[in-house]
Amino acid sequence: DVKVTQSSRYLVKRTGEKVFLECVQDMDHENMFWYRQDPGLGLRLIYFSYDVKMKEKGDIPEGYSVSREKKERFSLILESASTNQTSMYLCASSLLDEQYFGPGTRLTVT
Amino acid sequence: GENVEQHPSTLSVQEGDSAVIKCTYSDSASNYFPWYKQELGKGPQLIIDIRSNVGEKKDQRIAVTLNKTAKHFSLHITETQPEDSAVYFCAATYKAAGNKLTFGGGTRVLVKP
């Protein structure tokens, strides 16, 4: 089975802190994605990557950056966390059409 | 870009009854429409999908229908069971978007025993 793991299930950070969310997949998938999930808004794509060192902006990239130095790892970075970035963050990977999701990180910014 | 609307946002059904969730999409180029189920504390998981060259697809108690002309697609769950309680998301994409999915807002389904 494909496994996508995220570094933390719950995270509490202060406004202005730099935050790193890590995602690792074990199936050699080329595509990786970062979403945020908010009630009523579904999943919104922040950034995605088709290959190592490659990244593309999604629908809501403002305030975020990403890093993909190795094929299995895709990191989401909040350069200066703000309260409006309090959300559930989901990572996913895919080879073809089906995306496999991690369990999510619930981030609270106070 | 693509926009996907999903209704209803919540759905409560009696065990054994059917549940229907509807989605509309805006981009006529979209050709792949998956449905994901998210159980409490877990990430979404693909349960069924349909491509634009097919009008209907079934897998046991779940089915998806697609109306390309009207740009809408629906998820049908028959003989609902308590384990069907979850949040369901529809999504749409087209190949040129490189598997970049646009999701609907989600439907919270509660199956009452």
CSV table of C-alpha atoms in Angstrom, one decimal:
chain,number,residue,atom,x,y,z
A,1,ASP,CA,0.0,0.0,0.0
A,2,VAL,CA,1.0,3.5,-0.7
A,3,LYS,CA,2.0,5.4,2.4
A,4,VAL,CA,2.1,9.2,2.8
A,5,THR,CA,3.3,10.4,6.1
A,6,GLN,CA,3.3,13.9,7.5
A,7,SER,CA,5.6,15.0,10.2
A,8,SER,CA,3.1,16.2,12.8
A,9,ARG,CA,-0.6,15.6,13.4
A,10,TYR,CA,-1.0,18.8,15.5
A,11,LEU,CA,1.1,21.9,15.6
A,12,VAL,CA,0.8,25.2,17.4
A,13,LYS,CA,2.9,28.1,16.4
A,14,ARG,CA,3.1,31.8,17.1
A,15,THR,CA,2.4,34.6,14.7
A,16,GLY,CA,5.6,35.4,12.8
A,17,GLU,CA,7.3,32.1,13.3
A,18,LYS,CA,8.7,30.1,10.4
A,19,VAL,CA,6.9,26.8,10.1
A,20,PHE,CA,8.0,23.7,8.2
A,21,LEU,CA,5.6,20.9,7.3
A,22,GLU,CA,7.2,17.7,6.0
A,23,CYS,CA,5.7,15.1,3.8
A,24,VAL,CA,7.2,11.8,2.8
A,25,GLN,CA,5.9,9.2,0.4
A,26,ASP,CA,7.2,5.7,-0.1
A,27,MET,CA,6.0,4.7,-3.5
A,28,ASP,CA,8.4,6.6,-5.8
A,29,HIS,CA,5.6,8.9,-7.0
A,30,GLU,CA,6.7,11.7,-9.2
A,31,ASN,CA,3.8,14.1,-8.3
A,32,MET,CA,3.4,15.6,-4.9
A,33,PHE,CA,0.8,18.2,-3.7
A,34,TRP,CA,0.1,20.4,-0.7
A,35,TYR,CA,-3.5,21.4,0.1
A,36,ARG,CA,-5.2,23.3,2.8
A,37,GLN,CA,-8.6,22.1,4.0
A,38,ASP,CA,-11.1,24.6,5.5
A,39,PRO,CA,-14.8,23.9,6.3
A,40,GLY,CA,-17.0,24.6,3.3
A,41,LEU,CA,-14.1,25.4,1.0
A,42,GLY,CA,-13.0,21.8,0.4
A,43,LEU,CA,-9.3,21.3,-0.5
A,44,ARG,CA,-7.5,24.1,-2.1
A,45,LEU,CA,-4.2,23.5,-3.8
A,46,ILE,CA,-1.2,25.5,-2.5
A,47,TYR,CA,1.7,24.1,-4.5
A,48,PHE,CA,2.6,21.0,-6.4
A,49,SER,CA,5.7,19.4,-7.8
A,50,TYR,CA,6.2,17.0,-10.8
A,51,ASP,CA,9.8,16.3,-10.1
A,52,VAL,CA,12.8,16.9,-7.8
A,53,LYS,CA,13.6,20.6,-7.5
A,54,MET,CA,10.5,21.5,-9.6
A,55,LYS,CA,7.5,23.4,-8.2
A,56,GLU,CA,4.4,25.0,-9.5
A,57,LYS,CA,2.0,27.4,-7.8
A,58,GLY,CA,-1.5,26.2,-7.1
A,59,ASP,CA,-4.5,28.3,-6.4
A,60,ILE,CA,-3.5,29.9,-3.1
A,61,PRO,CA,0.3,30.1,-2.9
A,62,GLU,CA,0.6,33.4,-1.2
A,63,GLY,CA,2.4,33.2,2.1
A,64,TYR,CA,3.8,29.7,1.4
A,65,SER,CA,6.8,28.2,-0.3
A,66,VAL,CA,7.9,24.6,-0.9
A,67,SER,CA,11.0,22.6,-1.3
A,68,ARG,CA,11.6,19.3,-3.0
A,69,GLU,CA,15.2,18.2,-2.8
A,70,LYS,CA,14.5,14.5,-2.9
A,71,LYS,CA,11.8,12.6,-4.8
A,72,GLU,CA,10.1,11.2,-1.7
A,73,ARG,CA,10.0,14.4,0.3
A,74,PHE,CA,8.0,17.6,-0.2
A,75,SER,CA,8.1,20.3,2.4
A,76,LEU,CA,5.7,23.2,2.9
A,77,ILE,CA,7.1,26.4,4.4
A,78,LEU,CA,5.3,29.2,6.0
A,79,GLU,CA,7.9,32.0,6.0
A,80,SER,CA,6.1,34.1,8.6
A,81,ALA,CA,3.0,32.4,10.1
A,82,SER,CA,-0.2,34.4,10.4
A,83,THR,CA,-3.5,33.6,12.1
A,84,ASN,CA,-5.3,33.2,8.8
A,85,GLN,CA,-3.0,30.2,8.0
A,86,THR,CA,-4.6,28.3,10.8
A,87,SER,CA,-6.0,25.3,9.0
A,88,MET,CA,-5.7,21.6,8.2
A,89,TYR,CA,-2.8,20.9,5.8
A,90,LEU,CA,-2.9,17.8,3.6
A,91,CYS,CA,-0.1,16.4,1.5
A,92,ALA,CA,-0.7,14.0,-1.4
A,93,SER,CA,1.3,12.1,-4.0
A,94,SER,CA,0.4,10.5,-7.3
A,95,LEU,CA,1.8,8.5,-10.1
A,96,LEU,CA,-1.1,8.8,-12.5
A,97,ASP,CA,-4.6,10.1,-11.7
A,98,GLU,CA,-5.2,8.8,-8.2
A,99,GLN,CA,-3.9,11.0,-5.4
A,100,TYR,CA,-2.9,9.4,-2.1
A,101,PHE,CA,-3.2,11.6,0.9
A,102,GLY,CA,-1.5,11.7,4.2
A,103,PRO,CA,-3.4,12.1,7.5
A,104,GLY,CA,-3.1,15.8,7.7
A,105,THR,CA,-1.5,18.3,10.0
A,106,ARG,CA,-3.8,20.6,12.0
A,107,LEU,CA,-1.9,23.9,12.4
A,108,THR,CA,-3.0,26.5,14.8
A,109,VAL,CA,-1.3,29.9,14.7
A,110,THR,CA,-1.8,32.1,17.7
B,1,GLY,CA,-9.6,28.0,-14.1
B,2,GLU,CA,-11.9,25.3,-13.1
B,3,ASN,CA,-14.6,25.8,-10.4
B,4,VAL,CA,-16.4,22.9,-8.8
B,5,GLU,CA,-19.6,23.4,-6.7
B,6,GLN,CA,-20.9,20.6,-4.5
B,7,HIS,CA,-24.3,20.2,-2.9
B,8,PRO,CA,-25.5,19.6,-0.3
B,9,SER,CA,-23.0,20.5,2.3
B,10,THR,CA,-24.6,18.2,4.9
B,11,LEU,CA,-26.7,15.1,4.3
B,12,SER,CA,-28.4,13.0,7.0
B,13,VAL,CA,-30.0,9.7,5.9
B,14,GLN,CA,-31.5,6.7,7.6
B,15,GLU,CA,-29.6,3.5,7.4
B,16,GLY,CA,-30.6,1.6,4.3
B,17,ASP,CA,-31.7,4.7,2.4
B,18,SER,CA,-29.9,6.1,-0.6
B,19,ALA,CA,-27.7,9.2,-0.6
B,20,VAL,CA,-27.0,11.5,-3.6
B,21,ILE,CA,-24.4,14.2,-3.8
B,22,LYS,CA,-24.2,16.5,-6.8
B,23,CYS,CA,-21.4,18.5,-8.3
B,24,THR,CA,-21.2,21.0,-11.1
B,25,TYR,CA,-18.0,22.1,-12.9
B,26,SER,CA,-17.3,25.1,-15.1
B,27,ASP,CA,-14.5,24.0,-17.5
B,28,SER,CA,-15.8,22.0,-20.4
B,29,ALA,CA,-12.3,20.7,-21.0
B,30,SER,CA,-12.4,18.7,-17.7
B,31,ASN,CA,-12.3,15.0,-18.5
B,32,TYR,CA,-11.6,13.2,-15.2
B,33,PHE,CA,-14.0,13.3,-12.2
B,34,PRO,CA,-12.9,11.5,-9.0
B,35,TRP,CA,-14.8,11.2,-5.7
B,36,TYR,CA,-12.9,11.0,-2.4
B,37,LYS,CA,-14.1,9.9,1.0
B,38,GLN,CA,-12.6,11.3,4.2
B,39,GLU,CA,-13.1,9.5,7.5
B,40,LEU,CA,-12.5,11.2,10.8
B,41,GLY,CA,-8.8,11.8,11.5
B,42,LYS,CA,-7.7,10.5,8.1
B,43,GLY,CA,-6.8,11.9,4.7
B,44,PRO,CA,-9.2,11.6,1.7
B,45,GLN,CA,-9.2,8.3,-0.1
B,46,LEU,CA,-10.4,7.7,-3.7
B,47,ILE,CA,-13.6,5.7,-3.8
B,48,ILE,CA,-14.7,5.9,-7.4
B,49,ASP,CA,-13.9,8.0,-10.5
B,50,ILE,CA,-15.3,8.5,-14.0
B,51,ARG,CA,-13.9,9.8,-17.2
B,52,SER,CA,-15.7,12.0,-19.8
B,53,ASN,CA,-16.1,9.2,-22.3
B,54,VAL,CA,-18.3,7.3,-19.8
B,55,GLY,CA,-21.8,8.2,-18.6
B,56,GLU,CA,-22.1,6.0,-15.6
B,57,LYS,CA,-19.9,3.8,-13.5
B,58,LYS,CA,-20.8,1.4,-10.6
B,59,ASP,CA,-18.8,-0.3,-7.9
B,60,GLN,CA,-21.0,-2.3,-5.5
B,61,ARG,CA,-23.2,0.2,-3.6
B,62,ILE,CA,-21.7,3.3,-5.1
B,63,ALA,CA,-22.2,4.7,-8.5
B,64,VAL,CA,-21.3,7.9,-10.3
B,65,THR,CA,-23.1,9.5,-13.2
B,66,LEU,CA,-21.8,12.2,-15.6
B,67,ASN,CA,-23.7,14.6,-17.7
B,68,LYS,CA,-21.2,16.4,-19.9
B,69,THR,CA,-23.7,18.6,-21.6
B,70,ALA,CA,-25.0,20.0,-18.3
B,71,LYS,CA,-21.5,19.8,-16.8
B,72,HIS,CA,-22.6,18.0,-13.7
B,73,PHE,CA,-21.8,14.7,-12.0
B,74,SER,CA,-23.3,12.9,-9.1
B,75,LEU,CA,-22.4,10.3,-6.5
B,76,HIS,CA,-25.0,7.7,-5.5
B,77,ILE,CA,-24.7,5.5,-2.4
B,78,THR,CA,-27.4,2.8,-2.1
B,79,GLU,CA,-28.3,0.8,1.0
B,80,THR,CA,-26.3,3.2,3.2
B,81,GLN,CA,-24.6,1.8,6.3
B,82,PRO,CA,-23.1,3.6,9.3
B,83,GLU,CA,-19.6,3.2,7.9
B,84,ASP,CA,-20.6,5.4,5.0
B,85,SER,CA,-20.7,8.3,7.4
B,86,ALA,CA,-17.8,10.6,6.3
B,87,VAL,CA,-17.1,13.7,4.3
B,88,TYR,CA,-17.2,13.2,0.6
B,89,PHE,CA,-15.4,15.4,-2.0
B,90,CYS,CA,-15.9,15.6,-5.7
B,91,ALA,CA,-13.1,16.9,-8.0
B,92,ALA,CA,-12.5,17.7,-11.6
B,93,THR,CA,-9.4,18.0,-13.8
B,94,TYR,CA,-8.2,17.8,-17.4
B,95,LYS,CA,-5.1,16.2,-18.6
B,96,ALA,CA,-3.4,19.4,-19.6
B,97,ALA,CA,-3.6,20.4,-16.0
B,98,GLY,CA,-1.2,17.6,-15.1
B,99,ASN,CA,-3.4,15.8,-12.5
B,100,LYS,CA,-4.1,19.1,-10.7
B,101,LEU,CA,-7.5,18.5,-9.1
B,102,THR,CA,-10.0,21.2,-8.3
B,103,PHE,CA,-12.2,20.0,-5.4
B,104,GLY,CA,-15.7,20.8,-4.4
B,105,GLY,CA,-16.5,22.1,-0.9
B,106,GLY,CA,-17.4,18.7,0.5
B,107,THR,CA,-20.5,17.0,1.8
B,108,ARG,CA,-20.7,15.7,5.4
B,109,VAL,CA,-22.9,12.5,5.3
B,110,LEU,CA,-24.4,11.1,8.5
B,111,VAL,CA,-26.1,7.7,8.3
B,112,LYS,CA,-28.4,7.2,11.3
B,113,PRO,CA,-28.9,3.7,12.5
